[in-house]
Every structure is written in structure tokens, then in C-alpha cells.
Coordinates of C-alpha atoms in Angstrom, one line a residue:
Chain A
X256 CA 0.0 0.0 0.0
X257 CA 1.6 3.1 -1.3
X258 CA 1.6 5.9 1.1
X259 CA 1.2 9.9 0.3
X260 CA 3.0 10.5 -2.8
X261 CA 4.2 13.9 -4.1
X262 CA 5.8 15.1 -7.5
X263 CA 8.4 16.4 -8.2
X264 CA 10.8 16.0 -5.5
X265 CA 12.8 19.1 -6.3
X266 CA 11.7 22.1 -8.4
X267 CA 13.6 25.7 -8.8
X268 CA 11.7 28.4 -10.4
X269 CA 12.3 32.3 -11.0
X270 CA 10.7 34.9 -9.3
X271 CA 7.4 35.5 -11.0
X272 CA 7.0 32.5 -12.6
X273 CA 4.4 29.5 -11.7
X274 CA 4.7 26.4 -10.1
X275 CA 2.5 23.1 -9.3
X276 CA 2.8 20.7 -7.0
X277 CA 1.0 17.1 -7.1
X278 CA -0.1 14.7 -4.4
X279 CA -1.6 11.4 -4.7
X280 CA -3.4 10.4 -0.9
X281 CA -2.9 7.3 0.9
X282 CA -5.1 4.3 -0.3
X283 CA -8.4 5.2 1.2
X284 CA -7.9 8.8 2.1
X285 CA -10.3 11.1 1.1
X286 CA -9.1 14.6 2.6
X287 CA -5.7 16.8 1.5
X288 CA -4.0 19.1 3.3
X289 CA -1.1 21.2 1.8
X290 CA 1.3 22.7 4.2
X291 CA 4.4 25.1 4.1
X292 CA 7.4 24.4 5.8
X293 CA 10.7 27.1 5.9
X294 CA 13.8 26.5 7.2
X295 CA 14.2 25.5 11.0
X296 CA 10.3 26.3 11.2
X297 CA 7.1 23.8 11.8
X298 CA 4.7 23.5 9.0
X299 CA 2.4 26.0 8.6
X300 CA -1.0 24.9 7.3
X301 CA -2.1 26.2 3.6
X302 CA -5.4 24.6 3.2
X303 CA -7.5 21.3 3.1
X304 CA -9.8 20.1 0.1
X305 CA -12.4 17.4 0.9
X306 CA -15.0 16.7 -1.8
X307 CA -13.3 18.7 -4.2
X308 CA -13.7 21.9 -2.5
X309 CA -11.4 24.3 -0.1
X310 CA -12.8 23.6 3.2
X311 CA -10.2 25.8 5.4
X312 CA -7.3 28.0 4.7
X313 CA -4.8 29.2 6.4
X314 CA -3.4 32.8 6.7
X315 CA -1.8 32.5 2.8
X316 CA -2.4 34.9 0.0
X317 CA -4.4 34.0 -3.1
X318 CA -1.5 33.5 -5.3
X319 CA -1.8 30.2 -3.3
X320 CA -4.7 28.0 -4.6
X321 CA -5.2 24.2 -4.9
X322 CA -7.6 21.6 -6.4
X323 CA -8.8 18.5 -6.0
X324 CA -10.1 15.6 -8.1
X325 CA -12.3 13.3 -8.4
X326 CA -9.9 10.6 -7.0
X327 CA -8.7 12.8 -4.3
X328 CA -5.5 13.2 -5.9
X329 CA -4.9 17.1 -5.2
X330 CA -2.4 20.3 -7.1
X331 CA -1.0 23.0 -5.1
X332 CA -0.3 26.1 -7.5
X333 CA 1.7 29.3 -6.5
X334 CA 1.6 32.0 -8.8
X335 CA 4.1 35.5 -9.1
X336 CA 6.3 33.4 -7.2
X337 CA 8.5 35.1 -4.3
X338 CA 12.3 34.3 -2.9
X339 CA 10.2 34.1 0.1
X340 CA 8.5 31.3 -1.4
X341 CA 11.1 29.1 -1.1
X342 CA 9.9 26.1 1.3
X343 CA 9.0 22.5 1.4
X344 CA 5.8 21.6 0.7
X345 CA 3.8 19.4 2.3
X346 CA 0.7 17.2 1.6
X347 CA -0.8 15.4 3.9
X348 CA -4.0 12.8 3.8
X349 CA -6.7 11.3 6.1
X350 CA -9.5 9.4 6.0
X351 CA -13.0 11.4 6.9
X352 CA -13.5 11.7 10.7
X353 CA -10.0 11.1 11.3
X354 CA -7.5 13.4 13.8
X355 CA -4.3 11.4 12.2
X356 CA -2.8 12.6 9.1
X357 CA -0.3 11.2 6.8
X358 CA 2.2 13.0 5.2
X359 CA 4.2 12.9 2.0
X360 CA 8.2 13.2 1.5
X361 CA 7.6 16.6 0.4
X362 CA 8.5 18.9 -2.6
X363 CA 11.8 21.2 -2.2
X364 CA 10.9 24.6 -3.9
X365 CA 13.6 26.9 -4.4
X366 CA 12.6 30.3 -6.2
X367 CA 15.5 32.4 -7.3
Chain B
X227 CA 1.7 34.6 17.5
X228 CA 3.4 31.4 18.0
X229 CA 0.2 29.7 19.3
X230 CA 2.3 26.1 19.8
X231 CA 5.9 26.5 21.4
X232 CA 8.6 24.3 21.2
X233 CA 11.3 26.1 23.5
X234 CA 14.2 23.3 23.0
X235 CA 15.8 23.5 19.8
X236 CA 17.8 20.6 20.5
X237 CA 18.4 17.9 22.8
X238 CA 20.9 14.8 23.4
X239 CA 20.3 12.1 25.5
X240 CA 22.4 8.6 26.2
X241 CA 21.2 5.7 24.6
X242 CA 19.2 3.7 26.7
X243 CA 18.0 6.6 29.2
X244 CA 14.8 8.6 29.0
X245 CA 14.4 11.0 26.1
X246 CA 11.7 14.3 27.6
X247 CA 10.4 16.7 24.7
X248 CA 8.5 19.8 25.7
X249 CA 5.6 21.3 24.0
X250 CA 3.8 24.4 25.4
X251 CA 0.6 25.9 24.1
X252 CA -1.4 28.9 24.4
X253 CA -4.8 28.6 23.4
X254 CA -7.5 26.6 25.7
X255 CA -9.9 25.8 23.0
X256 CA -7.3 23.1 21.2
X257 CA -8.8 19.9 21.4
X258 CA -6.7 17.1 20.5
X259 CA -3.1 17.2 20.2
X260 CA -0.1 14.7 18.2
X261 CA 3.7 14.2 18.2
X262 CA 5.1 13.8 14.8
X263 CA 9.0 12.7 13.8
X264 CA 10.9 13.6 10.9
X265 CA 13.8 12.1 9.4
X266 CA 15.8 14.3 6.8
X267 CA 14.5 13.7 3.5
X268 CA 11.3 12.3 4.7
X269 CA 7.8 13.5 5.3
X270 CA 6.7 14.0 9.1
X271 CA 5.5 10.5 10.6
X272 CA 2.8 9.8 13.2
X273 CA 3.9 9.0 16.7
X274 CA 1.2 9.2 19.5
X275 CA -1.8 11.5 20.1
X276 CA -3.4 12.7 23.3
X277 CA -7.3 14.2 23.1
X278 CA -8.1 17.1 25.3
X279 CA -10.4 15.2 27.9
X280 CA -7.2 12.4 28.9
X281 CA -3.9 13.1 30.4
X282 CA -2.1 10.3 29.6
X283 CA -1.6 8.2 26.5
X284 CA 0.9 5.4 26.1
X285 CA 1.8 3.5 23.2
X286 CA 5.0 1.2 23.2
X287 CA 8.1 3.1 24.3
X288 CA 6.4 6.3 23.6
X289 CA 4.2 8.0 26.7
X290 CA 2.6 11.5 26.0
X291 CA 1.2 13.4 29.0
X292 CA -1.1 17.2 29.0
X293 CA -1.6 19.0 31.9
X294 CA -4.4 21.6 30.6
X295 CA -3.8 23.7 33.5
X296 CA -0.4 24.4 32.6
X297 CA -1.4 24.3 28.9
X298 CA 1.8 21.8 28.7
X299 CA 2.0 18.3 26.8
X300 CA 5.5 16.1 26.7
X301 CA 6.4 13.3 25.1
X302 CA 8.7 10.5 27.1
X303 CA 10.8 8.1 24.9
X304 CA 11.8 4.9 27.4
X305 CA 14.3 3.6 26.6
X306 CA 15.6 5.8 23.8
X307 CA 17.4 4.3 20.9
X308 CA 19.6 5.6 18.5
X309 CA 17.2 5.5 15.3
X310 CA 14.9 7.8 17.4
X311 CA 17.3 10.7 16.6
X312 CA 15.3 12.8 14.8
X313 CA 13.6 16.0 14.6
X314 CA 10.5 15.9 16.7
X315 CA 7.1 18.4 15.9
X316 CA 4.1 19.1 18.6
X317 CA 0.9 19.9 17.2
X318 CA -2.6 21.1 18.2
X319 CA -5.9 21.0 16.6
X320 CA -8.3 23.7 17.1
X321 CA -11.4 21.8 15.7
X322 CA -11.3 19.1 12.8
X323 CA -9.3 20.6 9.9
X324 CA -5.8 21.9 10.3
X325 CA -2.5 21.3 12.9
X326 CA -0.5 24.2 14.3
X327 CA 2.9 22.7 14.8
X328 CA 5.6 23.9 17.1
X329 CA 9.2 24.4 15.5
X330 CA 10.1 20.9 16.7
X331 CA 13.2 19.8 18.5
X332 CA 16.0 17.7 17.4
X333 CA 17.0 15.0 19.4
X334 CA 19.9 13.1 19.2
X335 CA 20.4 9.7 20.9
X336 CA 24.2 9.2 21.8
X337 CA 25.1 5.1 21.3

């Protein structure tokens, strides 16, 4: 059983241009959360999709948005990207009506 | 506001003896609360979790206490190992959708 999958693993973009990130769930997992983690700081929640739509977000500007699909697979997308930017993001799954989550290797985003 | 604290950056401990992380946290209304550990290179990955109502959860080596008075949860590791060096994240859940993590705390058992 694979678990929470992400793509690519490393990414460098220039300021201004566009990235996306993908993440495939855990078997079984119906929820996504995306979170942003700088150097020598916790993750810092993005948002969650369940059902296809944003359910929560977290204190992020709209250049950040996601989606979801039907198979719960979700994309993070930064637009006008910032050095500031430069993170590792995080997806995490869970299954509905679960506190746990499960979290993916993570994608290294350097913007320069 | 840094509403989860992690106030230990770091930590070493001797192989074999009891490994004590620290997590503080300032807002009443969190309900349920997790420890996560992260290798380099790897995604964070589930340890133990405590809900609001208990004080004391135990799973193998791994103990987590919360003293909602004190708005204080640790995590004891007995007996710790090496492969348990690590970086180690708090985090709380106010209500069903997101974690606030702490800035975690790297622990390093010494064989």
C-alpha cells in the first residue's frame, strides 16, 4: 500500500513564474491538506480540500490555490512566485473523521 | 503569535535513558493534540496522540502526558534508541481541519 505520494521532489523556479505541485493520498484517504514548511520552522497549514472543495485556509495569500479531483489526488499552484517562497511543501492525507494525518516526502521549492 | 511553542531547539540524550520533549501551548480551545518525527528527507511521521479530555496516552516506548492547567504536553521516549534521533514536531488542533505545529526539536540519541 503506497503511502502519500508527491511530484516532483525538487523544483527551482524564478521569481514570478508559476509552479505546481501534485499529491496522490494514501489508499483510502479522502481529505488533503497542503502545508508550508521554511527552514528550521514547523509546517504551517495552507489549506484542506475534501469533496473537491477548499474547506479551510490558512493565513496564505491568493497567489496560493489548490484543487482537488475526483480521485482525491490534489495540485498546489503558487503564482508571481516570491524568494520568500522558497519552502518544502507538504501534503498530507486522512480518511474522513480522522484526527491522524499522513504526510508525504515533500516537494523542495527553491525560487530564485 | 506562536500559538504552539517548542522552546528546545535541540536535545541529546544517552542511549538507553529517557528522552523528555517539551511542548507548550497557548490557546485553551485546542482539542486534541499529536507528536510527529521527521527524518531528513522524509515526510513527518505519526507517533502518538493525546485528546483534550485524557492526560495520559501510552503506546509502546512512547508516553505522552497534557496538563491543561499548565497548557503543557510532553512526550517521554523509554528507553531511547539511537534511530529515534530525529527532529520531533508538537501539534494542536483547534477543531477538525488543520495542525499548528511547534518548531520541533532535534533530538539526538548518543550510542
Amino acid at each position: 500500500d503506497a503511502g502519500v505520494t508527491q511530484s516532483p521532489t525538487h523544483l527551482i523556479k524564478t521569481r514570478g513564474q508559476q509552479v505546481t505541485l501534485r499529491c496522490s493520498p494514501k489508499s483510502g484517504h479522502d481529505t488533503v491538506s497542503w502545508y508550508q514548511q521554511a527552514l528550521g520552522q514547523g509546517p504551517q497549514f495552507i489549506f484542506q480540500y475534501y469533496e473537491e472543495e477548499e474547506r479551510q485556509r490558512g493565513n496564505f495569500p491568493d497567489r496560493f490555490s489548490g484543487h482537488q479531483f475526483p480521485n482525491y489526488s490534489s495540485e498546489l499552484n503558487v503564482n508571481a512566485l516570491l524568494l520568500g517562497d522558497s519552502a518544502l511543501y507538504l501534503c498530507a492525507s486522512r480518511a474522513g473523521g480522522m484526527n491522524e494525518q499522513y504526510f508525504g516526502p515533500g516537494t523542495r521549492l527553491t525560487v530564485t | 503569535d506562536q500559538q504552539v511553542k517548542q522552546n528546545s531547539p535541540s536535545l541529546s540524550v544517552q542511549e538507553g535513558r529517557i528522552s523528555i520533549l517539551n511542548c507548550d501551548y497557548t490557546n485553551s480551545m485546542f482539542d486534541y493534540f499529536l507528536w510527529y518525527k521527521k527524518y531528513p528527507a522524509e515526510g513527518p511521521t505519526f507517533l502518538i496522540s493525546i485528546s483534550s479530555i485524557k492526560d495520559k496516552n501510552e503506546d509502546g516506548r512512547f508516553t505522552v502526558f497534557l496538563n491543561k492547567s499548565a497548557k503543557h504536553l510532553s512526550l517521554h521516549i523509554v528507553p531511547s534508541q539511537p534511530g529515534d534521533s530525529a527532529v520531533y514536531f508538537c501539534a494542536a488542533m483547534p477543531g477538525t481541519y488543520k495542525y499548528i505545529f511547534g518548531t520541533g526539536t532535534r533530538l539526538k540519541v548518543l550510542a
